[in-house]
Coordinates of C-alpha atoms in Angstrom, one line a residue:
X1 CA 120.9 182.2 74.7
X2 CA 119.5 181.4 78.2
X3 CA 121.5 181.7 81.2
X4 CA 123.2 179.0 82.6
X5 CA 122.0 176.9 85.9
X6 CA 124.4 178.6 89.0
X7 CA 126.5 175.6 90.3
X8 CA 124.8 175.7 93.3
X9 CA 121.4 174.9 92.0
X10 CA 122.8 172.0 89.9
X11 CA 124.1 170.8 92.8
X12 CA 121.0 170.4 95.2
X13 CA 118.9 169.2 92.3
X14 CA 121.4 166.2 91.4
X15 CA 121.6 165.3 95.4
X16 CA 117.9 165.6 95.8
X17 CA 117.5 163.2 92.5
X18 CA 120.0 160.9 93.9
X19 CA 118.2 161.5 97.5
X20 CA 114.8 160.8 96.7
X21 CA 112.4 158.6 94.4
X22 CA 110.8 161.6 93.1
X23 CA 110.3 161.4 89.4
X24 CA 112.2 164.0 87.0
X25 CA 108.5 165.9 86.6
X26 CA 108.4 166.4 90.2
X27 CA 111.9 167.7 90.8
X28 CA 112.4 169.7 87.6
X29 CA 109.0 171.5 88.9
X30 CA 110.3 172.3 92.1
X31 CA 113.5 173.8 90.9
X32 CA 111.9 175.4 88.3
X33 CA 114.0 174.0 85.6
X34 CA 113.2 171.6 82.4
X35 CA 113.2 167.6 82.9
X36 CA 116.0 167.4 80.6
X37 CA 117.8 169.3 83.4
X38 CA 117.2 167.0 85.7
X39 CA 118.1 164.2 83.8
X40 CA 121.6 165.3 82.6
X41 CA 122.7 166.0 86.5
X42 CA 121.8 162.6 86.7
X43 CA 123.9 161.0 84.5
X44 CA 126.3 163.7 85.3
X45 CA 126.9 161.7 89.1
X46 CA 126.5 158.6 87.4
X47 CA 129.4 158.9 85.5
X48 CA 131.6 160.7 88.0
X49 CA 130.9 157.7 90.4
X50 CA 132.5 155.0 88.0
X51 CA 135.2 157.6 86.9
X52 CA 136.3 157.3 90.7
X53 CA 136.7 154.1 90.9
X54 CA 138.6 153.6 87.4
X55 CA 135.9 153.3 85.1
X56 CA 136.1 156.7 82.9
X57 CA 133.5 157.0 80.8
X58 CA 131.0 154.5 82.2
X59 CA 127.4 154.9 82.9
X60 CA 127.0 152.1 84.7
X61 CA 127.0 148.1 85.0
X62 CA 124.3 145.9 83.7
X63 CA 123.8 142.2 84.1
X64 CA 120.9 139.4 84.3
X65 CA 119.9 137.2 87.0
X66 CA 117.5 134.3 86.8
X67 CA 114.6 133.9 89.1
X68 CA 112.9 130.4 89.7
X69 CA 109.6 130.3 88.8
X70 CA 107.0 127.4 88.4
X71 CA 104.6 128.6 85.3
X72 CA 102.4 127.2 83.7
X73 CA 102.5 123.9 81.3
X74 CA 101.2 126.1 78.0
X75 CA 104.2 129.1 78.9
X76 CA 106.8 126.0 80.3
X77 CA 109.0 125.5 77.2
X78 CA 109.7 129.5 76.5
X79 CA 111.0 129.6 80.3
X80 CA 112.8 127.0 80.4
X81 CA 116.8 128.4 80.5
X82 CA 119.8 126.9 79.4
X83 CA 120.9 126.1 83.3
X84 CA 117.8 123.1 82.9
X85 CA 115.0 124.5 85.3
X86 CA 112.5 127.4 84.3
X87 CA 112.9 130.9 85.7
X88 CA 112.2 134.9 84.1
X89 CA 115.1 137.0 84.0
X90 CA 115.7 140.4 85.6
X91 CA 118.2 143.0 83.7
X92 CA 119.1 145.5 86.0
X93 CA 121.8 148.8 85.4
X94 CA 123.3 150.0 88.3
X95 CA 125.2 153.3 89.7
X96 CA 128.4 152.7 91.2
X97 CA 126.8 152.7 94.4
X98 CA 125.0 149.3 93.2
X99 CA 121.9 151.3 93.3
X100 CA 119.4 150.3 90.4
X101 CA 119.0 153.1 87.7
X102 CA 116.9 150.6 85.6
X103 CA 115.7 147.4 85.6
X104 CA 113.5 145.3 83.2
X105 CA 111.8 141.8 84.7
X106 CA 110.0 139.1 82.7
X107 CA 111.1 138.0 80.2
X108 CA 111.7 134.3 79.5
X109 CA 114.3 132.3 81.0
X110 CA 115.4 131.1 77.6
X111 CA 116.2 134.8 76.6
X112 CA 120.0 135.7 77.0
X113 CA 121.1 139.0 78.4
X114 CA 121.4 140.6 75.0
X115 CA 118.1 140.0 73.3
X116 CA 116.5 141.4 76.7
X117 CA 118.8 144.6 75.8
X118 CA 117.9 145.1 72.5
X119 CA 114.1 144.9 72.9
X120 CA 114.2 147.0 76.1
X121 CA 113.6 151.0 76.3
X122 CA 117.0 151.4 77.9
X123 CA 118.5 150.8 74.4
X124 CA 116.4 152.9 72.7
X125 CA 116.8 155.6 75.4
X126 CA 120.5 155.6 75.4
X127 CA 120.8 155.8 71.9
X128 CA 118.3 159.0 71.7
X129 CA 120.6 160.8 74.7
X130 CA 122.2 163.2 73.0
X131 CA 124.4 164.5 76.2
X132 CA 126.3 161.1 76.1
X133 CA 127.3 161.7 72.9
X134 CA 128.3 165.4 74.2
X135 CA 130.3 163.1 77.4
X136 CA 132.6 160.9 75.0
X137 CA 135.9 161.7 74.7
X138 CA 138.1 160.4 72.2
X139 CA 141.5 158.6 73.8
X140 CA 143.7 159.7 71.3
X141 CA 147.0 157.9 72.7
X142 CA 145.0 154.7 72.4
X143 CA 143.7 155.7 68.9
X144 CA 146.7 156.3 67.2
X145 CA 148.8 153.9 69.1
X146 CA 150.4 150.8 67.0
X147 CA 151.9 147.8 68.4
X148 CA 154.9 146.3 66.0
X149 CA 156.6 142.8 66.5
X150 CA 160.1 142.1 65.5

């Protein structure tokens, strides 16, 4: 087995993540550690953030916005949203700072919230993160808790 990270080290590499726009390359090079590293102190903050304000077990809080556009007659009917004038929607996940960890702009304005999730990488990455598997933990009050009416 390898030796573990000192606390210290995983310490300034999650606050120079969080301080700079550096990719995970670039900062796992410079602490001479793997981008894997990098990315679990990452999510490490990012779920420490929303467990302070209430939110155990939350990575972070995603949502859609429309933005007005004016395109052209051939693309017109697929951006035409269900609020009756044309826009492309931007998905964005955020920290609990409200500081974007993802976003994905685009697509139509006829496209809800969900299909933009399910066709975008951020999907596909969470479900392939094996360390937020690792995070879960089971609320066993809740699970075996039964509710009887008289």
């Amino acid at each position: 087995m390898r030796k573990a990270i000192p606390l210290e080290k995983r310490v300034a590499i999650a606050l120079y993540a969080l301080g700079s726009s550096a990719e995970y390359r670039s900062i796992a090079n410079l602490f001479g550690v793997g981008k894997s590293t990098v990315g679990s102190e990452k999510i490490n903050e990012y779920v420490k953030g929303f467990e302070i304000l209430g939110f155990p077990q939350c990575l972070g809080a995603i949502d859609g916005c429309h933005i007005e556009i004016h395109p052209s007659t051939e693309d017109a009917i697929d951006y035409h949203n269900y609020k009756g004038w044309y826009s492309t929607v931007l998905l964005a996940l955020v920290d609990a700072r409200c500081r974007f960890i993802y976003i994905n702009v685009g697509a139509p304005g006829r496209c809800n919230d969900s299909q933009i999730y399910e066709k975008s990488t951020l999907k596909q990455q969470l479900q392939e993160c094996r360390l937020l598997n690792d995070m879960t933990k089971k609320n066993l009050e809740r699970q075996h808790s039964y509710c009887y009416y008289r």
